[in-house]
């Protein structure tokens, strides 16, 4: 029997399968019982896309339509679509008619309240004295909170029906006239909760003075989760996913070839976050690391497995823990007069920051600076224009490539740059560059964009499947 409580985060696609998790995860069939845990939940899968915009395609949801057209009601139609989908979710998950009715009424109150708010804003900003742009972040947060309040309510009803004393902890600030900072919001909401005999189901979105979406946008739920773990003194933080944190994407290298990482440190987790792997948000990792709280990444559908434990430090032998790849754009700025002159790097970085371009990696020599960045060509054209204005003589080249990264510890001792290079050459893959920093936490290989999958498979075979030595 363990002592102390845990704080556990469940993402959208996982919480959508809450019915499958009732006995194994929430009720804990291992005999420990359901309590001494806090669950932080995201909206059901796809709901935030409908309320804001599609995370990958950018297709507008309620927020996108409201932002694009201040005078029409396409956003209201989008809100109806989101509400219908949310209703379908709880109708599927809730077995009892009384629970479905309560969820219907809860959803109706939230949706119609949000609709009234947006209509009032639309009327108000029809007058020239009021600017809608001043309220857009507030609208984004309001809409995001709808999805997570709904999922938390539904899961609470499911647990109550099964005899668990589950408590909905709604951090969304719905109809709350106060405007507290994040710490006050969290401590006030958790005050009086008895972990020993109550199971808190907490919204991943927390309304607060700082505005979580201003800094983290849609990564806010893991930051909320980490803050709750730190403020309540959790013995462990847990993120439940639909898969194990493994040495590569099974879809790229095969289910039978990947291995679970099992144990690693926050340094490796930070590298994975920078590469777009959803192990943990880097700000959440920072909060947990500073609080001295270990993080476990577990497969929600494999309850008998301990998952991967992430600690501040791990005393382990050198090894490659993961091979991953992502498409990036190489933004190269060449200027012969750059040698010995300060200001080029700062100006390029300022342009990338101004247009919100995510930087993955960087390389430079005497007269060329190359940033490997998110391949959003629309934003990069704006960056290109800004750099051209600052440095009219510079030659700017933008092209898409793939960045393959081997992540782990003491990789230079394993000769990862040379072994990875040999593997790519043997697979007939052109190598555009190799980056290896002295700390040996990650080694990056640049290859043509269309060879990404083959490159990941080749390097994984050479560095993981063939052994570490």
GROMACS .gro file of C-alpha atoms in nm:
model
  469
    1UNK     CA    1   0.000   0.000   0.000
    2UNK     CA    2   0.148   0.338  -0.104
    3UNK     CA    3   0.113   0.657   0.096
    4UNK     CA    4   0.041   1.009  -0.027
    5UNK     CA    5  -0.165   1.107  -0.328
    6UNK     CA    6  -0.093   1.123  -0.698
    7UNK     CA    7  -0.207   1.379  -0.955
    8UNK     CA    8  -0.295   1.217  -1.289
    9UNK     CA    9  -0.360   1.374  -1.629
   10UNK     CA   10  -0.580   1.218  -1.898
   11UNK     CA   11  -0.579   1.357  -2.252
   12UNK     CA   12  -0.871   1.396  -2.490
   13UNK     CA   13  -0.849   1.078  -2.697
   14UNK     CA   14  -0.796   0.874  -2.381
   15UNK     CA   15  -1.078   1.028  -2.177
   16UNK     CA   16  -1.311   0.964  -2.473
   17UNK     CA   17  -1.272   0.597  -2.379
   18UNK     CA   18  -1.362   0.658  -2.013
   19UNK     CA   19  -1.607   0.367  -2.015
   20UNK     CA   20  -1.319   0.129  -2.091
   21UNK     CA   21  -1.114   0.278  -1.806
   22UNK     CA   22  -1.371   0.271  -1.528
   23UNK     CA   23  -1.273  -0.063  -1.374
   24UNK     CA   24  -0.902  -0.071  -1.459
   25UNK     CA   25  -0.797   0.292  -1.403
   26UNK     CA   26  -1.057   0.486  -1.206
   27UNK     CA   27  -1.184   0.212  -0.974
   28UNK     CA   28  -0.846   0.035  -0.960
   29UNK     CA   29  -0.916  -0.336  -0.970
   30UNK     CA   30  -0.578  -0.403  -0.802
   31UNK     CA   31  -0.738  -0.353  -0.460
   32UNK     CA   32  -0.585  -0.015  -0.370
   33UNK     CA   33  -0.922   0.157  -0.412
   34UNK     CA   34  -1.009   0.470  -0.608
   35UNK     CA   35  -0.894   0.742  -0.367
   36UNK     CA   36  -0.569   0.929  -0.288
   37UNK     CA   37  -0.563   1.048  -0.649
   38UNK     CA   38  -0.655   1.364  -0.839
   39UNK     CA   39  -0.754   1.335  -1.206
   40UNK     CA   40  -0.705   1.631  -1.440
   41UNK     CA   41  -0.898   1.580  -1.764
   42UNK     CA   42  -0.897   1.733  -2.110
   43UNK     CA   43  -1.206   1.777  -2.327
   44UNK     CA   44  -1.326   1.468  -2.511
   45UNK     CA   45  -1.131   1.399  -2.831
   46UNK     CA   46  -1.202   1.649  -3.109
   47UNK     CA   47  -1.417   1.884  -2.900
   48UNK     CA   48  -1.154   2.156  -2.856
   49UNK     CA   49  -1.099   2.145  -3.234
   50UNK     CA   50  -1.469   2.224  -3.279
   51UNK     CA   51  -1.465   2.500  -3.017
   52UNK     CA   52  -1.141   2.669  -3.132
   53UNK     CA   53  -0.991   2.540  -3.456
   54UNK     CA   54  -0.859   2.206  -3.580
   55UNK     CA   55  -0.514   2.160  -3.426
   56UNK     CA   56  -0.358   2.022  -3.745
   57UNK     CA   57  -0.558   2.149  -4.040
   58UNK     CA   58  -0.649   2.488  -3.894
   59UNK     CA   59  -1.014   2.447  -3.999
   60UNK     CA   60  -1.206   2.708  -3.796
   61UNK     CA   61  -1.429   2.614  -3.506
   62UNK     CA   62  -1.647   2.850  -3.304
   63UNK     CA   63  -1.355   3.077  -3.217
   64UNK     CA   64  -1.220   3.078  -3.572
   65UNK     CA   65  -1.556   3.179  -3.720
   66UNK     CA   66  -1.614   3.445  -3.455
   67UNK     CA   67  -1.270   3.594  -3.512
   68UNK     CA   68  -1.304   3.593  -3.891
   69UNK     CA   69  -1.648   3.754  -3.922
   70UNK     CA   70  -1.771   3.990  -3.655
   71UNK     CA   71  -2.113   4.047  -3.808
   72UNK     CA   72  -2.253   3.708  -3.912
   73UNK     CA   73  -2.363   3.408  -3.709
   74UNK     CA   74  -2.155   3.128  -3.858
   75UNK     CA   75  -1.991   3.097  -3.519
   76UNK     CA   76  -2.333   3.024  -3.365
   77UNK     CA   77  -2.391   2.742  -3.612
   78UNK     CA   78  -2.045   2.608  -3.524
   79UNK     CA   79  -2.141   2.625  -3.156
   80UNK     CA   80  -2.451   2.416  -3.233
   81UNK     CA   81  -2.230   2.157  -3.403
   82UNK     CA   82  -1.994   2.145  -3.106
   83UNK     CA   83  -2.286   2.110  -2.864
   84UNK     CA   84  -2.436   1.826  -3.068
   85UNK     CA   85  -2.105   1.641  -3.068
   86UNK     CA   86  -2.063   1.692  -2.692
   87UNK     CA   87  -2.415   1.559  -2.639
   88UNK     CA   88  -2.333   1.251  -2.844
   89UNK     CA   89  -2.029   1.188  -2.627
   90UNK     CA   90  -2.210   1.191  -2.296
   91UNK     CA   91  -2.507   0.997  -2.438
   92UNK     CA   92  -2.262   0.725  -2.538
   93UNK     CA   93  -2.081   0.716  -2.203
   94UNK     CA   94  -2.367   0.756  -1.955
   95UNK     CA   95  -2.581   0.447  -1.899
   96UNK     CA   96  -2.848   0.591  -1.667
   97UNK     CA   97  -3.127   0.818  -1.795
   98UNK     CA   98  -3.102   1.049  -1.492
   99UNK     CA   99  -2.730   1.100  -1.556
  100UNK     CA  100  -2.792   1.176  -1.923
  101UNK     CA  101  -3.058   1.430  -1.827
  102UNK     CA  102  -2.823   1.599  -1.580
  103UNK     CA  103  -2.549   1.611  -1.841
  104UNK     CA  104  -2.794   1.754  -2.098
  105UNK     CA  105  -2.894   2.034  -1.859
  106UNK     CA  106  -2.531   2.106  -1.766
  107UNK     CA  107  -2.433   2.127  -2.132
  108UNK     CA  108  -2.730   2.342  -2.226
  109UNK     CA  109  -2.650   2.592  -1.950
  110UNK     CA  110  -2.287   2.622  -2.059
  111UNK     CA  111  -2.355   2.642  -2.433
  112UNK     CA  112  -2.637   2.896  -2.409
  113UNK     CA  113  -2.441   3.101  -2.157
  114UNK     CA  114  -2.148   3.115  -2.397
  115UNK     CA  115  -2.379   3.200  -2.688
  116UNK     CA  116  -2.534   3.490  -2.493
  117UNK     CA  117  -2.188   3.618  -2.406
  118UNK     CA  118  -2.071   3.612  -2.768
  119UNK     CA  119  -2.391   3.778  -2.891
  120UNK     CA  120  -2.350   4.055  -2.634
  121UNK     CA  121  -1.990   4.107  -2.742
  122UNK     CA  122  -2.095   4.116  -3.106
  123UNK     CA  123  -2.353   4.386  -3.031
  124UNK     CA  124  -2.115   4.584  -2.811
  125UNK     CA  125  -1.834   4.588  -3.063
  126UNK     CA  126  -2.069   4.713  -3.335
  127UNK     CA  127  -2.008   5.051  -3.171
  128UNK     CA  128  -1.680   5.213  -3.263
  129UNK     CA  129  -1.574   5.270  -2.904
  130UNK     CA  130  -1.523   4.899  -2.835
  131UNK     CA  131  -1.268   4.674  -3.005
  132UNK     CA  132  -1.332   4.302  -3.040
  133UNK     CA  133  -0.958   4.235  -3.064
  134UNK     CA  134  -0.923   4.332  -2.698
  135UNK     CA  135  -1.152   4.042  -2.601
  136UNK     CA  136  -1.034   3.763  -2.833
  137UNK     CA  137  -0.808   3.590  -2.581
  138UNK     CA  138  -1.089   3.594  -2.322
  139UNK     CA  139  -1.326   3.441  -2.579
  140UNK     CA  140  -1.072   3.172  -2.661
  141UNK     CA  141  -1.040   3.081  -2.295
  142UNK     CA  142  -1.416   3.085  -2.239
  143UNK     CA  143  -1.473   2.843  -2.526
  144UNK     CA  144  -1.188   2.614  -2.430
  145UNK     CA  145  -1.324   2.583  -2.077
  146UNK     CA  146  -1.657   2.455  -2.210
  147UNK     CA  147  -1.511   2.130  -2.336
  148UNK     CA  148  -1.317   2.044  -2.023
  149UNK     CA  149  -1.598   2.132  -1.783
  150UNK     CA  150  -1.821   1.900  -1.984
  151UNK     CA  151  -1.583   1.602  -1.982
  152UNK     CA  152  -1.511   1.647  -1.609
  153UNK     CA  153  -1.884   1.658  -1.536
  154UNK     CA  154  -1.950   1.342  -1.736
  155UNK     CA  155  -1.669   1.145  -1.574
  156UNK     CA  156  -1.787   1.258  -1.230
  157UNK     CA  157  -2.139   1.131  -1.308
  158UNK     CA  158  -2.000   0.799  -1.428
  159UNK     CA  159  -1.803   0.753  -1.107
  160UNK     CA  160  -2.087   0.862  -0.879
  161UNK     CA  161  -2.314   0.608  -1.046
  162UNK     CA  162  -2.057   0.339  -0.957
  163UNK     CA  163  -2.055   0.437  -0.591
  164UNK     CA  164  -1.739   0.649  -0.593
  165UNK     CA  165  -1.746   0.981  -0.405
  166UNK     CA  166  -1.614   1.178  -0.703
  167UNK     CA  167  -1.614   1.557  -0.689
  168UNK     CA  168  -1.621   1.786  -0.993
  169UNK     CA  169  -1.358   2.057  -0.947
  170UNK     CA  170  -1.441   2.315  -1.213
  171UNK     CA  171  -1.154   2.562  -1.256
  172UNK     CA  172  -1.312   2.735  -1.557
  173UNK     CA  173  -1.444   3.028  -1.354
  174UNK     CA  174  -1.797   2.985  -1.491
  175UNK     CA  175  -2.015   3.272  -1.361
  176UNK     CA  176  -1.740   3.358  -1.114
  177UNK     CA  177  -1.706   3.734  -1.069
  178UNK     CA  178  -1.362   3.707  -0.906
  179UNK     CA  179  -1.050   3.714  -1.120
  180UNK     CA  180  -0.782   3.538  -0.909
  181UNK     CA  181  -0.428   3.448  -1.002
  182UNK     CA  182  -0.358   3.083  -1.084
  183UNK     CA  183  -0.231   2.982  -0.741
  184UNK     CA  184  -0.538   3.133  -0.572
  185UNK     CA  185  -0.769   2.963  -0.821
  186UNK     CA  186  -0.610   2.622  -0.762
  187UNK     CA  187  -0.572   2.640  -0.385
  188UNK     CA  188  -0.927   2.769  -0.343
  189UNK     CA  189  -1.071   2.492  -0.559
  190UNK     CA  190  -0.877   2.215  -0.384
  191UNK     CA  191  -0.938   2.348  -0.032
  192UNK     CA  192  -1.141   2.106   0.174
  193UNK     CA  193  -1.096   1.810  -0.061
  194UNK     CA  194  -1.019   1.497   0.141
  195UNK     CA  195  -0.802   1.283  -0.083
  196UNK     CA  196  -0.854   0.982   0.141
  197UNK     CA  197  -1.226   0.958   0.071
  198UNK     CA  198  -1.296   1.182  -0.232
  199UNK     CA  199  -1.185   1.153  -0.593
  200UNK     CA  200  -1.147   1.502  -0.749
  201UNK     CA  201  -1.210   1.524  -1.125
  202UNK     CA  202  -1.050   1.854  -1.227
  203UNK     CA  203  -1.076   2.057  -1.547
  204UNK     CA  204  -0.749   2.098  -1.735
  205UNK     CA  205  -0.837   2.459  -1.811
  206UNK     CA  206  -0.811   2.705  -1.520
  207UNK     CA  207  -0.940   3.061  -1.555
  208UNK     CA  208  -0.694   3.299  -1.392
  209UNK     CA  209  -0.555   3.650  -1.407
  210UNK     CA  210  -0.242   3.538  -1.592
  211UNK     CA  211  -0.441   3.387  -1.881
  212UNK     CA  212  -0.303   3.037  -1.941
  213UNK     CA  213  -0.369   3.045  -2.314
  214UNK     CA  214  -0.169   3.363  -2.357
  215UNK     CA  215   0.148   3.174  -2.274
  216UNK     CA  216   0.069   2.807  -2.335
  217UNK     CA  217  -0.222   2.813  -2.581
  218UNK     CA  218  -0.350   2.454  -2.603
  219UNK     CA  219  -0.071   2.315  -2.384
  220UNK     CA  220  -0.233   2.465  -2.074
  221UNK     CA  221  -0.385   2.144  -1.932
  222UNK     CA  222  -0.049   1.985  -1.854
  223UNK     CA  223   0.065   2.310  -1.692
  224UNK     CA  224  -0.248   2.309  -1.472
  225UNK     CA  225  -0.179   1.945  -1.388
  226UNK     CA  226   0.180   2.020  -1.288
  227UNK     CA  227   0.081   2.319  -1.073
  228UNK     CA  228  -0.178   2.109  -0.888
  229UNK     CA  229   0.081   1.838  -0.823
  230UNK     CA  230   0.328   2.095  -0.686
  231UNK     CA  231   0.074   2.289  -0.477
  232UNK     CA  232  -0.076   1.977  -0.318
  233UNK     CA  233   0.259   1.805  -0.258
  234UNK     CA  234   0.185   1.497  -0.469
  235UNK     CA  235   0.419   1.201  -0.431
  236UNK     CA  236   0.401   1.141  -0.807
  237UNK     CA  237   0.253   1.293  -1.121
  238UNK     CA  238   0.114   1.060  -1.388
  239UNK     CA  239   0.021   1.123  -1.752
  240UNK     CA  240  -0.204   0.856  -1.904
  241UNK     CA  241  -0.176   0.806  -2.279
  242UNK     CA  242  -0.301   0.554  -2.533
  243UNK     CA  243   0.049   0.416  -2.582
  244UNK     CA  244   0.377   0.357  -2.402
  245UNK     CA  245   0.661   0.606  -2.431
  246UNK     CA  246   0.874   0.395  -2.662
  247UNK     CA  247   1.196   0.404  -2.862
  248UNK     CA  248   1.015   0.508  -3.182
  249UNK     CA  249   0.673   0.540  -3.343
  250UNK     CA  250   0.554   0.179  -3.389
  251UNK     CA  251   0.383   0.284  -3.713
  252UNK     CA  252   0.724   0.372  -3.859
  253UNK     CA  253   0.942   0.086  -3.736
  254UNK     CA  254   0.694  -0.186  -3.637
  255UNK     CA  255   0.519  -0.284  -3.314
  256UNK     CA  256   0.760  -0.574  -3.258
  257UNK     CA  257   1.071  -0.357  -3.286
  258UNK     CA  258   1.007  -0.072  -3.042
  259UNK     CA  259   1.099  -0.095  -2.675
  260UNK     CA  260   0.949   0.095  -2.383
  261UNK     CA  261   1.185   0.360  -2.245
  262UNK     CA  262   1.103   0.262  -1.886
  263UNK     CA  263   1.316   0.516  -1.700
  264UNK     CA  264   1.464   0.848  -1.803
  265UNK     CA  265   1.519   1.206  -1.685
  266UNK     CA  266   1.363   1.547  -1.745
  267UNK     CA  267   1.655   1.645  -1.970
  268UNK     CA  268   1.555   1.377  -2.221
  269UNK     CA  269   1.187   1.472  -2.180
  270UNK     CA  270   1.273   1.833  -2.271
  271UNK     CA  271   1.444   1.719  -2.592
  272UNK     CA  272   1.140   1.513  -2.687
  273UNK     CA  273   0.908   1.811  -2.628
  274UNK     CA  274   1.126   2.028  -2.849
  275UNK     CA  275   1.089   1.769  -3.124
  276UNK     CA  276   0.711   1.772  -3.100
  277UNK     CA  277   0.679   1.449  -2.901
  278UNK     CA  278   0.392   1.478  -2.653
  279UNK     CA  279   0.568   1.327  -2.352
  280UNK     CA  280   0.510   1.633  -2.134
  281UNK     CA  281   0.486   2.009  -2.193
  282UNK     CA  282   0.829   2.162  -2.115
  283UNK     CA  283   0.679   2.413  -1.872
  284UNK     CA  284   0.498   2.133  -1.689
  285UNK     CA  285   0.825   1.939  -1.672
  286UNK     CA  286   0.999   2.245  -1.526
  287UNK     CA  287   0.733   2.283  -1.254
  288UNK     CA  288   0.754   1.916  -1.156
  289UNK     CA  289   1.133   1.909  -1.165
  290UNK     CA  290   1.162   2.216  -0.941
  291UNK     CA  291   0.908   2.066  -0.699
  292UNK     CA  292   1.101   1.739  -0.685
  293UNK     CA  293   0.804   1.536  -0.812
  294UNK     CA  294   0.870   1.235  -1.036
  295UNK     CA  295   0.658   1.200  -1.348
  296UNK     CA  296   0.525   0.871  -1.480
  297UNK     CA  297   0.402   0.835  -1.840
  298UNK     CA  298   0.171   0.533  -1.849
  299UNK     CA  299  -0.039   0.351  -2.104
  300UNK     CA  300  -0.395   0.386  -1.972
  301UNK     CA  301  -0.497   0.066  -2.149
  302UNK     CA  302  -0.213  -0.142  -2.008
  303UNK     CA  303  -0.278  -0.099  -1.633
  304UNK     CA  304  -0.045  -0.379  -1.530
  305UNK     CA  305   0.258  -0.199  -1.671
  306UNK     CA  306   0.441   0.066  -1.468
  307UNK     CA  307   0.508   0.281  -1.776
  308UNK     CA  308   0.806   0.517  -1.795
  309UNK     CA  309   0.931   0.705  -1.489
  310UNK     CA  310   1.089   1.047  -1.546
  311UNK     CA  311   1.318   1.173  -1.269
  312UNK     CA  312   1.537   1.479  -1.211
  313UNK     CA  313   1.846   1.263  -1.258
  314UNK     CA  314   1.901   0.904  -1.361
  315UNK     CA  315   2.221   0.711  -1.299
  316UNK     CA  316   2.229   0.490  -1.608
  317UNK     CA  317   2.459   0.367  -1.880
  318UNK     CA  318   2.482   0.554  -2.212
  319UNK     CA  319   2.196   0.460  -2.442
  320UNK     CA  320   1.972   0.578  -2.724
  321UNK     CA  321   1.623   0.607  -2.575
  322UNK     CA  322   1.421   0.730  -2.872
  323UNK     CA  323   1.456   0.790  -3.244
  324UNK     CA  324   1.207   1.035  -3.386
  325UNK     CA  325   1.169   1.253  -3.692
  326UNK     CA  326   0.972   1.553  -3.806
  327UNK     CA  327   0.946   1.768  -4.118
  328UNK     CA  328   1.108   2.109  -4.079
  329UNK     CA  329   1.200   2.404  -4.297
  330UNK     CA  330   1.565   2.504  -4.326
  331UNK     CA  331   1.580   2.885  -4.322
  332UNK     CA  332   1.933   2.974  -4.432
  333UNK     CA  333   2.057   3.335  -4.431
  334UNK     CA  334   2.389   3.386  -4.614
  335UNK     CA  335   2.571   3.720  -4.606
  336UNK     CA  336   2.946   3.745  -4.693
  337UNK     CA  337   2.980   4.057  -4.476
  338UNK     CA  338   2.843   3.872  -4.170
  339UNK     CA  339   3.192   3.768  -4.054
  340UNK     CA  340   3.283   3.942  -3.730
  341UNK     CA  341   2.968   4.158  -3.730
  342UNK     CA  342   2.718   4.139  -3.446
  343UNK     CA  343   2.342   4.173  -3.488
  344UNK     CA  344   2.258   3.925  -3.762
  345UNK     CA  345   2.164   3.642  -3.527
  346UNK     CA  346   1.957   3.869  -3.302
  347UNK     CA  347   1.765   4.019  -3.595
  348UNK     CA  348   1.683   3.679  -3.745
  349UNK     CA  349   1.569   3.550  -3.407
  350UNK     CA  350   1.353   3.860  -3.355
  351UNK     CA  351   1.178   3.802  -3.689
  352UNK     CA  352   1.113   3.435  -3.607
  353UNK     CA  353   0.978   3.531  -3.265
  354UNK     CA  354   0.760   3.811  -3.402
  355UNK     CA  355   0.584   3.575  -3.642
  356UNK     CA  356   0.559   3.297  -3.385
  357UNK     CA  357   0.774   3.043  -3.572
  358UNK     CA  358   0.875   2.742  -3.364
  359UNK     CA  359   1.252   2.681  -3.372
  360UNK     CA  360   1.369   2.319  -3.352
  361UNK     CA  361   1.742   2.352  -3.411
  362UNK     CA  362   2.008   2.588  -3.542
  363UNK     CA  363   2.349   2.579  -3.713
  364UNK     CA  364   2.588   2.853  -3.821
  365UNK     CA  365   2.930   2.921  -3.965
  366UNK     CA  366   3.126   3.234  -4.056
  367UNK     CA  367   2.872   3.381  -4.297
  368UNK     CA  368   2.558   3.163  -4.285
  369UNK     CA  369   2.299   3.113  -4.012
  370UNK     CA  370   2.046   2.833  -4.057
  371UNK     CA  371   1.742   2.778  -3.839
  372UNK     CA  372   1.541   2.455  -3.865
  373UNK     CA  373   1.186   2.556  -3.793
  374UNK     CA  374   0.816   2.472  -3.817
  375UNK     CA  375   0.745   2.444  -4.194
  376UNK     CA  376   0.466   2.704  -4.197
  377UNK     CA  377   0.548   2.868  -4.530
  378UNK     CA  378   0.305   3.157  -4.483
  379UNK     CA  379   0.478   3.263  -4.163
  380UNK     CA  380   0.821   3.199  -4.312
  381UNK     CA  381   0.752   3.431  -4.605
  382UNK     CA  382   0.682   3.706  -4.355
  383UNK     CA  383   1.006   3.624  -4.176
  384UNK     CA  384   1.188   3.630  -4.510
  385UNK     CA  385   1.048   3.975  -4.588
  386UNK     CA  386   1.154   4.109  -4.247
  387UNK     CA  387   1.509   3.974  -4.287
  388UNK     CA  388   1.536   4.119  -4.639
  389UNK     CA  389   1.446   4.462  -4.504
  390UNK     CA  390   1.707   4.433  -4.230
  391UNK     CA  391   1.980   4.289  -4.455
  392UNK     CA  392   1.917   4.379  -4.823
  393UNK     CA  393   2.232   4.203  -4.944
  394UNK     CA  394   2.158   3.873  -4.772
  395UNK     CA  395   2.072   3.559  -4.969
  396UNK     CA  396   1.781   3.375  -4.808
  397UNK     CA  397   1.699   3.016  -4.889
  398UNK     CA  398   1.400   2.821  -4.753
  399UNK     CA  399   1.354   2.452  -4.822
  400UNK     CA  400   1.177   2.162  -4.659
  401UNK     CA  401   1.384   1.882  -4.507
  402UNK     CA  402   1.338   1.612  -4.244
  403UNK     CA  403   1.515   1.620  -3.910
  404UNK     CA  404   1.578   1.280  -3.751
  405UNK     CA  405   1.691   1.285  -3.389
  406UNK     CA  406   1.840   1.016  -3.169
  407UNK     CA  407   1.773   1.115  -2.807
  408UNK     CA  408   1.928   0.965  -2.495
  409UNK     CA  409   2.230   1.001  -2.268
  410UNK     CA  410   2.605   1.014  -2.337
  411UNK     CA  411   2.541   0.952  -2.706
  412UNK     CA  412   2.890   1.056  -2.814
  413UNK     CA  413   3.035   0.767  -2.612
  414UNK     CA  414   2.824   0.537  -2.827
  415UNK     CA  415   2.956   0.695  -3.149
  416UNK     CA  416   2.598   0.777  -3.248
  417UNK     CA  417   2.690   1.038  -3.514
  418UNK     CA  418   2.911   0.793  -3.703
  419UNK     CA  419   2.682   0.491  -3.656
  420UNK     CA  420   2.375   0.686  -3.762
  421UNK     CA  421   2.553   0.824  -4.065
  422UNK     CA  422   2.663   0.476  -4.173
  423UNK     CA  423   2.307   0.347  -4.134
  424UNK     CA  424   2.165   0.622  -4.356
  425UNK     CA  425   2.430   0.572  -4.622
  426UNK     CA  426   2.371   0.197  -4.619
  427UNK     CA  427   1.998   0.263  -4.671
  428UNK     CA  428   2.074   0.483  -4.971
  429UNK     CA  429   1.949   0.799  -4.798
  430UNK     CA  430   2.123   1.128  -4.875
  431UNK     CA  431   2.254   1.299  -4.560
  432UNK     CA  432   2.221   1.678  -4.566
  433UNK     CA  433   2.379   1.739  -4.229
  434UNK     CA  434   2.465   1.599  -3.886
  435UNK     CA  435   2.446   1.797  -3.561
  436UNK     CA  436   2.593   1.667  -3.235
  437UNK     CA  437   2.630   1.881  -2.924
  438UNK     CA  438   2.896   1.814  -2.662
  439UNK     CA  439   2.641   1.717  -2.394
  440UNK     CA  440   2.545   1.410  -2.594
  441UNK     CA  441   2.172   1.429  -2.521
  442UNK     CA  442   2.063   1.427  -2.883
  443UNK     CA  443   2.217   1.382  -3.227
  444UNK     CA  444   2.032   1.519  -3.529
  445UNK     CA  445   2.048   1.398  -3.889
  446UNK     CA  446   1.907   1.603  -4.177
  447UNK     CA  447   1.772   1.413  -4.478
  448UNK     CA  448   1.539   1.488  -4.772
  449UNK     CA  449   1.182   1.541  -4.655
  450UNK     CA  450   1.043   1.243  -4.846
  451UNK     CA  451   1.287   1.001  -4.676
  452UNK     CA  452   1.174   1.074  -4.317
  453UNK     CA  453   1.008   0.738  -4.244
  454UNK     CA  454   1.289   0.534  -4.399
  455UNK     CA  455   1.550   0.734  -4.209
  456UNK     CA  456   1.380   0.681  -3.872
  457UNK     CA  457   1.359   0.307  -3.939
  458UNK     CA  458   1.722   0.285  -4.049
  459UNK     CA  459   1.861   0.474  -3.751
  460UNK     CA  460   1.637   0.288  -3.505
  461UNK     CA  461   1.757  -0.043  -3.644
  462UNK     CA  462   2.121   0.060  -3.612
  463UNK     CA  463   2.106   0.229  -3.271
  464UNK     CA  464   1.830   0.046  -3.082
  465UNK     CA  465   1.752  -0.288  -3.240
  466UNK     CA  466   2.117  -0.379  -3.302
  467UNK     CA  467   2.215  -0.300  -2.942
  468UNK     CA  468   2.364   0.004  -2.773
  469UNK     CA  469   2.729  -0.096  -2.764
   0.00000   0.00000   0.00000
